[in-house]
């Protein structure tokens, strides 16, 4: 071969190697797909029913600490057989680092949400059946920046920037399945004691939040943080409901909040007041100047941090059920039992056919009236049918002879989902029994 030919051949080969290396680097550099980093033992269905949560709250309300504490509890600390949360490696690492900062007595408190720092998290809710973990539904959690609801350093944000963010938030509210209104417990305690700072906080931060909440059709949950600070507020230590009743009365003394609750009560929409503590009662103390200081040997024992998430589906489905009459509910229960004999692929087709029939159209209309248009996807309709229908008899299903692997897998996923739904339901029953003041609209849920 001539020298020129050899040089050309070497050039072609070298170019090819470079292209292959670049291609491999490009592939390795691609972002991980949704669900990457989750343990391989978790079975994930093709399309999980997804529920959108929006957390509203001004700066320094405890939103960040609450989120880290909630994730830690729901990913590592729940009892055997209970549901748990999983997320991608990057988000899990961020939340774990936040929790490590929180629990370290020698470290500062975790930094809060900065101006303009709206964050989105995606959590898969995992249940267990047949000896395996199954992802049965998904929560999309949007932690909106504090300046959008007033308070903090909102005045430093450019007006145009606030308007654009506000428009984006309003669009997201239309697609939300739950709104979390985060209330700073320290400022609420100050308001209960007649402090002017606490009263100004409710007037200038919580009341403006109501304007956004009135736009939403979905359930509204006021999440009262720093519940550990309420032990000295006007009630004995064991009378938690009395303390919550004081906070409830204070909130309802403001006409915009009271009007929101009354309006939602008339239309059978839910408003809750859920007290939580990301640290518990034995981890920190408040100084005379109002600052929280970690105790050198404090014990981190969060309180109720899982309850806001557990309330999402029961309250959402309760609002839809309130728009259905008893005969339609019985028909839906029959449809649900029929669907339980299908594989997951067959179920999705069957849900589409169900929605085309009169009963399905009644569900769609009820959902539109209860939580707004285009919020109930077919996947969520399938979960709603599970909720309305009688729970599976786990032992009977486990010993039944499945038609094939697809049906056996579907049975296990349904069992896992039913276990998760039942746990949500039980948590709400306990909440209503122990803290009846938590239901601001005082009408029942399933």
GROMACS .gro file of C-alpha atoms in nm:
model
  446
    1UNK     CA    1   0.000   0.000   0.000
    2UNK     CA    2   0.123   0.347  -0.086
    3UNK     CA    3   0.225   0.577   0.204
    4UNK     CA    4  -0.058   0.814   0.120
    5UNK     CA    5  -0.310   0.530   0.137
    6UNK     CA    6  -0.175   0.419   0.473
    7UNK     CA    7  -0.205   0.771   0.608
    8UNK     CA    8  -0.565   0.799   0.485
    9UNK     CA    9  -0.653   0.465   0.646
   10UNK     CA   10  -0.499   0.570   0.977
   11UNK     CA   11  -0.691   0.898   0.964
   12UNK     CA   12  -1.022   0.716   0.909
   13UNK     CA   13  -0.955   0.472   1.193
   14UNK     CA   14  -0.850   0.750   1.430
   15UNK     CA   15  -1.160   0.953   1.347
   16UNK     CA   16  -1.379   0.650   1.409
   17UNK     CA   17  -1.222   0.585   1.749
   18UNK     CA   18  -1.269   0.948   1.850
   19UNK     CA   19  -1.634   0.939   1.748
   20UNK     CA   20  -1.696   0.617   1.944
   21UNK     CA   21  -1.528   0.760   2.255
   22UNK     CA   22  -1.734   1.080   2.229
   23UNK     CA   23  -2.052   0.877   2.185
   24UNK     CA   24  -1.976   0.667   2.493
   25UNK     CA   25  -1.898   0.978   2.695
   26UNK     CA   26  -2.221   1.139   2.577
   27UNK     CA   27  -2.421   0.836   2.682
   28UNK     CA   28  -2.256   0.824   3.022
   29UNK     CA   29  -2.320   1.195   3.070
   30UNK     CA   30  -2.693   1.173   3.003
   31UNK     CA   31  -2.915   1.242   3.303
   32UNK     CA   32  -3.048   0.932   3.472
   33UNK     CA   33  -3.406   0.853   3.378
   34UNK     CA   34  -3.689   0.888   3.628
   35UNK     CA   35  -3.655   0.619   3.888
   36UNK     CA   36  -3.283   0.569   3.835
   37UNK     CA   37  -3.096   0.488   4.152
   38UNK     CA   38  -3.386   0.301   4.308
   39UNK     CA   39  -3.322  -0.049   4.435
   40UNK     CA   40  -3.363  -0.312   4.164
   41UNK     CA   41  -3.587  -0.518   4.390
   42UNK     CA   42  -3.871  -0.266   4.349
   43UNK     CA   43  -4.118  -0.348   4.073
   44UNK     CA   44  -4.231  -0.032   3.895
   45UNK     CA   45  -4.540  -0.028   3.676
   46UNK     CA   46  -4.524   0.144   3.337
   47UNK     CA   47  -4.733   0.443   3.440
   48UNK     CA   48  -4.781   0.514   3.808
   49UNK     CA   49  -5.080   0.722   3.921
   50UNK     CA   50  -4.921   1.057   4.004
   51UNK     CA   51  -5.046   1.307   4.261
   52UNK     CA   52  -4.928   1.669   4.255
   53UNK     CA   53  -4.863   1.847   4.586
   54UNK     CA   54  -4.778   2.215   4.617
   55UNK     CA   55  -4.623   2.342   4.941
   56UNK     CA   56  -4.674   2.714   5.002
   57UNK     CA   57  -4.500   2.895   5.283
   58UNK     CA   58  -4.290   3.199   5.354
   59UNK     CA   59  -3.925   3.175   5.443
   60UNK     CA   60  -3.817   3.048   5.784
   61UNK     CA   61  -4.137   2.851   5.841
   62UNK     CA   62  -3.961   2.513   5.866
   63UNK     CA   63  -4.052   2.385   5.518
   64UNK     CA   64  -3.705   2.253   5.441
   65UNK     CA   65  -3.657   2.081   5.777
   66UNK     CA   66  -4.005   1.929   5.752
   67UNK     CA   67  -3.936   1.784   5.407
   68UNK     CA   68  -3.606   1.629   5.516
   69UNK     CA   69  -3.760   1.484   5.831
   70UNK     CA   70  -4.061   1.348   5.642
   71UNK     CA   71  -3.844   1.177   5.383
   72UNK     CA   72  -3.620   1.023   5.648
   73UNK     CA   73  -3.913   0.885   5.841
   74UNK     CA   74  -4.094   0.753   5.534
   75UNK     CA   75  -3.784   0.597   5.383
   76UNK     CA   76  -3.617   0.439   5.685
   77UNK     CA   77  -3.815   0.446   6.008
   78UNK     CA   78  -4.163   0.305   5.947
   79UNK     CA   79  -4.272  -0.026   6.090
   80UNK     CA   80  -4.227  -0.352   5.903
   81UNK     CA   81  -4.484  -0.381   5.627
   82UNK     CA   82  -4.562  -0.009   5.618
   83UNK     CA   83  -4.532   0.197   5.303
   84UNK     CA   84  -4.215   0.391   5.232
   85UNK     CA   85  -4.082   0.649   4.989
   86UNK     CA   86  -3.800   0.615   4.738
   87UNK     CA   87  -3.655   0.871   4.502
   88UNK     CA   88  -3.357   0.915   4.271
   89UNK     CA   89  -3.006   0.905   4.411
   90UNK     CA   90  -2.941   1.278   4.376
   91UNK     CA   91  -3.257   1.387   4.555
   92UNK     CA   92  -3.218   1.116   4.819
   93UNK     CA   93  -2.860   1.233   4.885
   94UNK     CA   94  -2.971   1.597   4.916
   95UNK     CA   95  -3.248   1.515   5.164
   96UNK     CA   96  -3.026   1.276   5.359
   97UNK     CA   97  -2.758   1.546   5.389
   98UNK     CA   98  -3.020   1.792   5.513
   99UNK     CA   99  -3.137   1.545   5.774
  100UNK     CA  100  -2.778   1.473   5.884
  101UNK     CA  101  -2.726   1.848   5.933
  102UNK     CA  102  -3.052   1.867   6.126
  103UNK     CA  103  -2.976   1.581   6.365
  104UNK     CA  104  -2.616   1.687   6.443
  105UNK     CA  105  -2.625   1.886   6.774
  106UNK     CA  106  -2.300   2.059   6.684
  107UNK     CA  107  -2.413   2.174   6.340
  108UNK     CA  108  -2.618   2.478   6.243
  109UNK     CA  109  -2.978   2.441   6.133
  110UNK     CA  110  -3.020   2.345   5.765
  111UNK     CA  111  -3.048   2.645   5.531
  112UNK     CA  112  -3.401   2.735   5.423
  113UNK     CA  113  -3.541   2.797   5.078
  114UNK     CA  114  -3.364   3.090   4.915
  115UNK     CA  115  -3.535   3.359   4.711
  116UNK     CA  116  -3.636   3.220   4.373
  117UNK     CA  117  -3.546   2.865   4.479
  118UNK     CA  118  -3.856   2.669   4.387
  119UNK     CA  119  -3.772   2.298   4.416
  120UNK     CA  120  -3.944   1.990   4.280
  121UNK     CA  121  -3.920   1.639   4.424
  122UNK     CA  122  -4.059   1.311   4.294
  123UNK     CA  123  -4.128   1.031   4.542
  124UNK     CA  124  -4.245   0.680   4.458
  125UNK     CA  125  -4.467   0.530   4.726
  126UNK     CA  126  -4.373   0.165   4.777
  127UNK     CA  127  -4.581  -0.115   4.928
  128UNK     CA  128  -4.503  -0.483   4.986
  129UNK     CA  129  -4.679  -0.795   4.862
  130UNK     CA  130  -4.565  -1.145   4.769
  131UNK     CA  131  -4.230  -1.086   4.933
  132UNK     CA  132  -4.144  -0.800   4.696
  133UNK     CA  133  -4.159  -0.422   4.704
  134UNK     CA  134  -4.384  -0.257   4.446
  135UNK     CA  135  -4.404   0.111   4.354
  136UNK     CA  136  -4.779   0.175   4.353
  137UNK     CA  137  -4.815   0.552   4.313
  138UNK     CA  138  -4.607   0.869   4.287
  139UNK     CA  139  -4.606   1.205   4.462
  140UNK     CA  140  -4.473   1.513   4.282
  141UNK     CA  141  -4.387   1.763   4.556
  142UNK     CA  142  -4.331   2.128   4.462
  143UNK     CA  143  -4.174   2.343   4.732
  144UNK     CA  144  -4.250   2.696   4.616
  145UNK     CA  145  -4.022   2.984   4.703
  146UNK     CA  146  -4.134   3.194   4.997
  147UNK     CA  147  -4.154   3.526   4.815
  148UNK     CA  148  -4.456   3.406   4.616
  149UNK     CA  149  -4.674   3.412   4.927
  150UNK     CA  150  -4.531   3.715   5.104
  151UNK     CA  151  -4.304   3.744   5.403
  152UNK     CA  152  -3.928   3.707   5.426
  153UNK     CA  153  -3.727   3.908   5.174
  154UNK     CA  154  -3.996   3.917   4.904
  155UNK     CA  155  -3.956   4.290   4.849
  156UNK     CA  156  -3.612   4.238   4.691
  157UNK     CA  157  -3.750   4.022   4.409
  158UNK     CA  158  -3.811   4.216   4.084
  159UNK     CA  159  -4.177   4.280   4.014
  160UNK     CA  160  -4.162   4.119   3.669
  161UNK     CA  161  -4.000   3.807   3.815
  162UNK     CA  162  -4.275   3.778   4.076
  163UNK     CA  163  -4.546   3.813   3.810
  164UNK     CA  164  -4.400   3.537   3.593
  165UNK     CA  165  -4.361   3.307   3.893
  166UNK     CA  166  -4.713   3.389   4.007
  167UNK     CA  167  -4.857   3.291   3.668
  168UNK     CA  168  -4.665   2.964   3.675
  169UNK     CA  169  -4.788   2.892   4.026
  170UNK     CA  170  -5.151   2.958   3.932
  171UNK     CA  171  -5.125   2.712   3.642
  172UNK     CA  172  -4.979   2.450   3.872
  173UNK     CA  173  -5.254   2.508   4.127
  174UNK     CA  174  -5.509   2.413   3.863
  175UNK     CA  175  -5.341   2.071   3.829
  176UNK     CA  176  -5.278   2.012   4.201
  177UNK     CA  177  -5.423   1.725   4.404
  178UNK     CA  178  -5.336   1.883   4.740
  179UNK     CA  179  -5.215   2.220   4.870
  180UNK     CA  180  -4.995   2.236   5.179
  181UNK     CA  181  -5.007   2.577   5.345
  182UNK     CA  182  -4.709   2.581   5.581
  183UNK     CA  183  -4.766   2.788   5.898
  184UNK     CA  184  -4.473   2.881   6.121
  185UNK     CA  185  -4.556   2.741   6.465
  186UNK     CA  186  -4.324   2.980   6.646
  187UNK     CA  187  -4.505   3.282   6.506
  188UNK     CA  188  -4.841   3.118   6.576
  189UNK     CA  189  -4.741   3.073   6.942
  190UNK     CA  190  -4.651   3.441   6.952
  191UNK     CA  191  -4.992   3.531   6.808
  192UNK     CA  192  -5.168   3.314   7.066
  193UNK     CA  193  -4.985   3.504   7.339
  194UNK     CA  194  -5.098   3.835   7.194
  195UNK     CA  195  -4.764   3.918   7.032
  196UNK     CA  196  -4.777   4.176   6.759
  197UNK     CA  197  -4.514   3.999   6.546
  198UNK     CA  198  -4.721   3.682   6.536
  199UNK     CA  199  -5.037   3.870   6.445
  200UNK     CA  200  -4.858   4.058   6.168
  201UNK     CA  201  -4.727   3.727   6.035
  202UNK     CA  202  -5.080   3.588   6.007
  203UNK     CA  203  -5.207   3.908   5.847
  204UNK     CA  204  -4.920   3.965   5.603
  205UNK     CA  205  -4.822   3.609   5.514
  206UNK     CA  206  -5.102   3.359   5.581
  207UNK     CA  207  -5.390   3.580   5.469
  208UNK     CA  208  -5.229   3.650   5.126
  209UNK     CA  209  -5.181   3.274   5.088
  210UNK     CA  210  -5.560   3.238   5.108
  211UNK     CA  211  -5.602   3.415   4.773
  212UNK     CA  212  -5.407   3.134   4.607
  213UNK     CA  213  -5.589   2.864   4.801
  214UNK     CA  214  -5.930   2.994   4.693
  215UNK     CA  215  -5.825   2.929   4.335
  216UNK     CA  216  -5.755   2.561   4.405
  217UNK     CA  217  -6.032   2.302   4.394
  218UNK     CA  218  -5.829   2.027   4.563
  219UNK     CA  219  -5.807   1.966   4.940
  220UNK     CA  220  -5.616   2.223   5.144
  221UNK     CA  221  -5.396   2.123   5.438
  222UNK     CA  222  -5.263   2.387   5.674
  223UNK     CA  223  -4.947   2.228   5.813
  224UNK     CA  224  -4.861   2.382   6.152
  225UNK     CA  225  -4.486   2.337   6.205
  226UNK     CA  226  -4.282   2.341   6.530
  227UNK     CA  227  -4.563   2.173   6.723
  228UNK     CA  228  -4.316   2.104   7.006
  229UNK     CA  229  -4.335   2.475   7.098
  230UNK     CA  230  -4.706   2.452   7.182
  231UNK     CA  231  -4.660   2.252   7.503
  232UNK     CA  232  -4.670   2.567   7.717
  233UNK     CA  233  -4.965   2.729   7.539
  234UNK     CA  234  -5.279   2.736   7.750
  235UNK     CA  235  -5.339   2.364   7.802
  236UNK     CA  236  -5.210   2.064   7.991
  237UNK     CA  237  -4.933   1.863   7.833
  238UNK     CA  238  -5.159   1.571   7.743
  239UNK     CA  239  -5.438   1.784   7.591
  240UNK     CA  240  -5.302   1.821   7.241
  241UNK     CA  241  -5.644   1.871   7.089
  242UNK     CA  242  -5.708   2.165   7.323
  243UNK     CA  243  -5.388   2.331   7.203
  244UNK     CA  244  -5.482   2.265   6.842
  245UNK     CA  245  -5.826   2.411   6.910
  246UNK     CA  246  -5.659   2.733   7.028
  247UNK     CA  247  -5.462   2.753   6.703
  248UNK     CA  248  -5.778   2.676   6.505
  249UNK     CA  249  -5.972   2.957   6.675
  250UNK     CA  250  -5.688   3.202   6.615
  251UNK     CA  251  -5.679   3.119   6.244
  252UNK     CA  252  -6.057   3.141   6.206
  253UNK     CA  253  -6.059   3.482   6.377
  254UNK     CA  254  -5.922   3.625   6.050
  255UNK     CA  255  -6.214   3.680   5.808
  256UNK     CA  256  -6.033   3.568   5.488
  257UNK     CA  257  -5.935   3.237   5.648
  258UNK     CA  258  -6.279   3.187   5.799
  259UNK     CA  259  -6.444   3.268   5.465
  260UNK     CA  260  -6.223   3.014   5.286
  261UNK     CA  261  -6.323   2.741   5.532
  262UNK     CA  262  -6.693   2.831   5.512
  263UNK     CA  263  -6.688   2.838   5.133
  264UNK     CA  264  -6.521   2.497   5.116
  265UNK     CA  265  -6.755   2.353   5.376
  266UNK     CA  266  -7.057   2.453   5.166
  267UNK     CA  267  -6.910   2.282   4.859
  268UNK     CA  268  -6.792   1.969   5.045
  269UNK     CA  269  -6.424   2.048   5.005
  270UNK     CA  270  -6.175   1.968   5.280
  271UNK     CA  271  -5.953   2.196   5.487
  272UNK     CA  272  -5.728   2.041   5.750
  273UNK     CA  273  -5.500   2.177   6.020
  274UNK     CA  274  -5.224   1.924   6.084
  275UNK     CA  275  -4.968   1.988   6.361
  276UNK     CA  276  -4.617   1.855   6.295
  277UNK     CA  277  -4.274   1.877   6.451
  278UNK     CA  278  -3.968   1.788   6.248
  279UNK     CA  279  -3.755   1.750   6.563
  280UNK     CA  280  -3.987   1.654   6.850
  281UNK     CA  281  -3.989   1.777   7.209
  282UNK     CA  282  -3.647   1.668   7.335
  283UNK     CA  283  -3.406   1.804   7.076
  284UNK     CA  284  -3.394   2.183   7.106
  285UNK     CA  285  -3.499   2.469   7.329
  286UNK     CA  286  -3.594   2.828   7.266
  287UNK     CA  287  -3.381   3.106   7.409
  288UNK     CA  288  -3.521   3.426   7.561
  289UNK     CA  289  -3.458   3.613   7.236
  290UNK     CA  290  -3.668   3.361   7.038
  291UNK     CA  291  -3.393   3.151   6.878
  292UNK     CA  292  -3.400   2.771   6.871
  293UNK     CA  293  -3.083   2.609   7.006
  294UNK     CA  294  -3.004   2.238   6.974
  295UNK     CA  295  -2.946   2.053   7.301
  296UNK     CA  296  -2.604   1.884   7.332
  297UNK     CA  297  -2.759   1.542   7.392
  298UNK     CA  298  -3.101   1.604   7.240
  299UNK     CA  299  -3.312   1.321   7.099
  300UNK     CA  300  -3.464   1.372   6.756
  301UNK     CA  301  -3.820   1.238   6.768
  302UNK     CA  302  -4.034   1.387   6.484
  303UNK     CA  303  -4.409   1.414   6.540
  304UNK     CA  304  -4.677   1.362   6.272
  305UNK     CA  305  -4.443   1.442   5.981
  306UNK     CA  306  -4.596   1.165   5.768
  307UNK     CA  307  -4.958   1.274   5.819
  308UNK     CA  308  -4.983   1.551   5.554
  309UNK     CA  309  -4.874   1.303   5.285
  310UNK     CA  310  -5.106   1.031   5.420
  311UNK     CA  311  -5.400   1.272   5.394
  312UNK     CA  312  -5.361   1.346   5.022
  313UNK     CA  313  -5.546   1.048   4.873
  314UNK     CA  314  -5.817   1.005   5.142
  315UNK     CA  315  -5.916   1.371   5.122
  316UNK     CA  316  -5.898   1.387   4.743
  317UNK     CA  317  -6.113   1.079   4.702
  318UNK     CA  318  -6.352   1.195   4.976
  319UNK     CA  319  -6.423   1.514   4.780
  320UNK     CA  320  -6.502   1.311   4.468
  321UNK     CA  321  -6.715   1.059   4.661
  322UNK     CA  322  -6.918   1.346   4.807
  323UNK     CA  323  -7.039   1.424   4.453
  324UNK     CA  324  -7.163   1.066   4.393
  325UNK     CA  325  -7.488   0.919   4.516
  326UNK     CA  326  -7.499   0.584   4.696
  327UNK     CA  327  -7.627   0.388   4.394
  328UNK     CA  328  -7.338   0.506   4.177
  329UNK     CA  329  -7.089   0.417   4.452
  330UNK     CA  330  -7.230   0.063   4.469
  331UNK     CA  331  -7.196   0.032   4.092
  332UNK     CA  332  -6.837   0.155   4.111
  333UNK     CA  333  -6.760  -0.105   4.377
  334UNK     CA  334  -6.891  -0.376   4.142
  335UNK     CA  335  -6.674  -0.244   3.861
  336UNK     CA  336  -6.373  -0.241   4.093
  337UNK     CA  337  -6.416  -0.607   4.183
  338UNK     CA  338  -6.439  -0.695   3.815
  339UNK     CA  339  -6.117  -0.507   3.741
  340UNK     CA  340  -5.936  -0.696   4.017
  341UNK     CA  341  -5.936  -1.010   3.802
  342UNK     CA  342  -5.744  -0.846   3.516
  343UNK     CA  343  -5.375  -0.797   3.441
  344UNK     CA  344  -5.237  -0.444   3.453
  345UNK     CA  345  -5.247  -0.409   3.074
  346UNK     CA  346  -5.605  -0.531   3.067
  347UNK     CA  347  -5.693  -0.300   3.355
  348UNK     CA  348  -5.587   0.015   3.169
  349UNK     CA  349  -5.803  -0.081   2.871
  350UNK     CA  350  -6.091  -0.166   3.104
  351UNK     CA  351  -6.063   0.171   3.282
  352UNK     CA  352  -6.092   0.345   2.945
  353UNK     CA  353  -6.408   0.146   2.868
  354UNK     CA  354  -6.540   0.218   3.219
  355UNK     CA  355  -6.502   0.593   3.166
  356UNK     CA  356  -6.704   0.570   2.845
  357UNK     CA  357  -7.001   0.414   3.027
  358UNK     CA  358  -7.259   0.611   3.232
  359UNK     CA  359  -7.100   0.515   3.565
  360UNK     CA  360  -6.759   0.622   3.444
  361UNK     CA  361  -6.899   0.948   3.310
  362UNK     CA  362  -7.051   1.009   3.654
  363UNK     CA  363  -6.707   0.962   3.810
  364UNK     CA  364  -6.549   1.200   3.561
  365UNK     CA  365  -6.818   1.462   3.627
  366UNK     CA  366  -6.781   1.420   4.004
  367UNK     CA  367  -6.405   1.462   3.975
  368UNK     CA  368  -6.445   1.775   3.761
  369UNK     CA  369  -6.683   1.926   4.018
  370UNK     CA  370  -6.481   1.818   4.321
  371UNK     CA  371  -6.120   1.885   4.224
  372UNK     CA  372  -6.126   2.058   3.886
  373UNK     CA  373  -6.102   1.956   3.523
  374UNK     CA  374  -5.822   1.738   3.388
  375UNK     CA  375  -5.692   1.640   3.733
  376UNK     CA  376  -5.815   1.279   3.727
  377UNK     CA  377  -5.597   1.077   3.490
  378UNK     CA  378  -5.695   0.722   3.394
  379UNK     CA  379  -5.429   0.592   3.633
  380UNK     CA  380  -5.584   0.793   3.918
  381UNK     CA  381  -5.930   0.667   3.820
  382UNK     CA  382  -5.798   0.312   3.859
  383UNK     CA  383  -5.669   0.397   4.207
  384UNK     CA  384  -6.003   0.559   4.293
  385UNK     CA  385  -6.182   0.238   4.193
  386UNK     CA  386  -5.953   0.046   4.429
  387UNK     CA  387  -6.039   0.297   4.702
  388UNK     CA  388  -6.415   0.271   4.653
  389UNK     CA  389  -6.421  -0.107   4.609
  390UNK     CA  390  -6.399  -0.351   4.893
  391UNK     CA  391  -6.037  -0.423   4.999
  392UNK     CA  392  -5.887  -0.743   4.868
  393UNK     CA  393  -5.890  -1.044   5.093
  394UNK     CA  394  -5.514  -1.085   5.106
  395UNK     CA  395  -5.502  -1.448   5.213
  396UNK     CA  396  -5.759  -1.558   4.955
  397UNK     CA  397  -5.577  -1.375   4.678
  398UNK     CA  398  -5.242  -1.518   4.776
  399UNK     CA  399  -5.359  -1.880   4.756
  400UNK     CA  400  -5.567  -1.831   4.443
  401UNK     CA  401  -5.432  -1.982   4.121
  402UNK     CA  402  -5.342  -1.694   3.892
  403UNK     CA  403  -5.398  -1.742   3.519
  404UNK     CA  404  -5.040  -1.651   3.429
  405UNK     CA  405  -4.743  -1.447   3.545
  406UNK     CA  406  -4.899  -1.121   3.426
  407UNK     CA  407  -5.210  -1.176   3.638
  408UNK     CA  408  -5.003  -1.296   3.934
  409UNK     CA  409  -4.789  -0.981   3.916
  410UNK     CA  410  -5.102  -0.765   3.889
  411UNK     CA  411  -5.247  -0.935   4.198
  412UNK     CA  412  -4.934  -0.857   4.397
  413UNK     CA  413  -4.924  -0.494   4.286
  414UNK     CA  414  -5.293  -0.451   4.373
  415UNK     CA  415  -5.235  -0.608   4.713
  416UNK     CA  416  -4.944  -0.370   4.772
  417UNK     CA  417  -5.155  -0.072   4.663
  418UNK     CA  418  -5.447  -0.179   4.881
  419UNK     CA  419  -5.212  -0.208   5.178
  420UNK     CA  420  -5.085   0.145   5.117
  421UNK     CA  421  -5.437   0.285   5.073
  422UNK     CA  422  -5.552   0.112   5.390
  423UNK     CA  423  -5.260   0.259   5.582
  424UNK     CA  424  -5.353   0.607   5.455
  425UNK     CA  425  -5.711   0.544   5.566
  426UNK     CA  426  -5.610   0.423   5.912
  427UNK     CA  427  -5.384   0.723   5.970
  428UNK     CA  428  -5.673   0.957   5.894
  429UNK     CA  429  -5.903   0.768   6.131
  430UNK     CA  430  -5.645   0.804   6.408
  431UNK     CA  431  -5.596   1.174   6.330
  432UNK     CA  432  -5.969   1.245   6.350
  433UNK     CA  433  -6.003   1.047   6.673
  434UNK     CA  434  -5.707   1.204   6.853
  435UNK     CA  435  -5.723   1.555   6.705
  436UNK     CA  436  -6.080   1.633   6.596
  437UNK     CA  437  -5.986   2.002   6.579
  438UNK     CA  438  -5.770   1.914   6.277
  439UNK     CA  439  -6.074   1.896   6.047
  440UNK     CA  440  -6.165   2.260   5.985
  441UNK     CA  441  -6.460   2.173   5.765
  442UNK     CA  442  -6.586   1.900   6.002
  443UNK     CA  443  -6.738   1.662   5.751
  444UNK     CA  444  -6.645   1.299   5.728
  445UNK     CA  445  -6.414   1.110   5.496
  446UNK     CA  446  -6.419   0.746   5.398
   0.00000   0.00000   0.00000
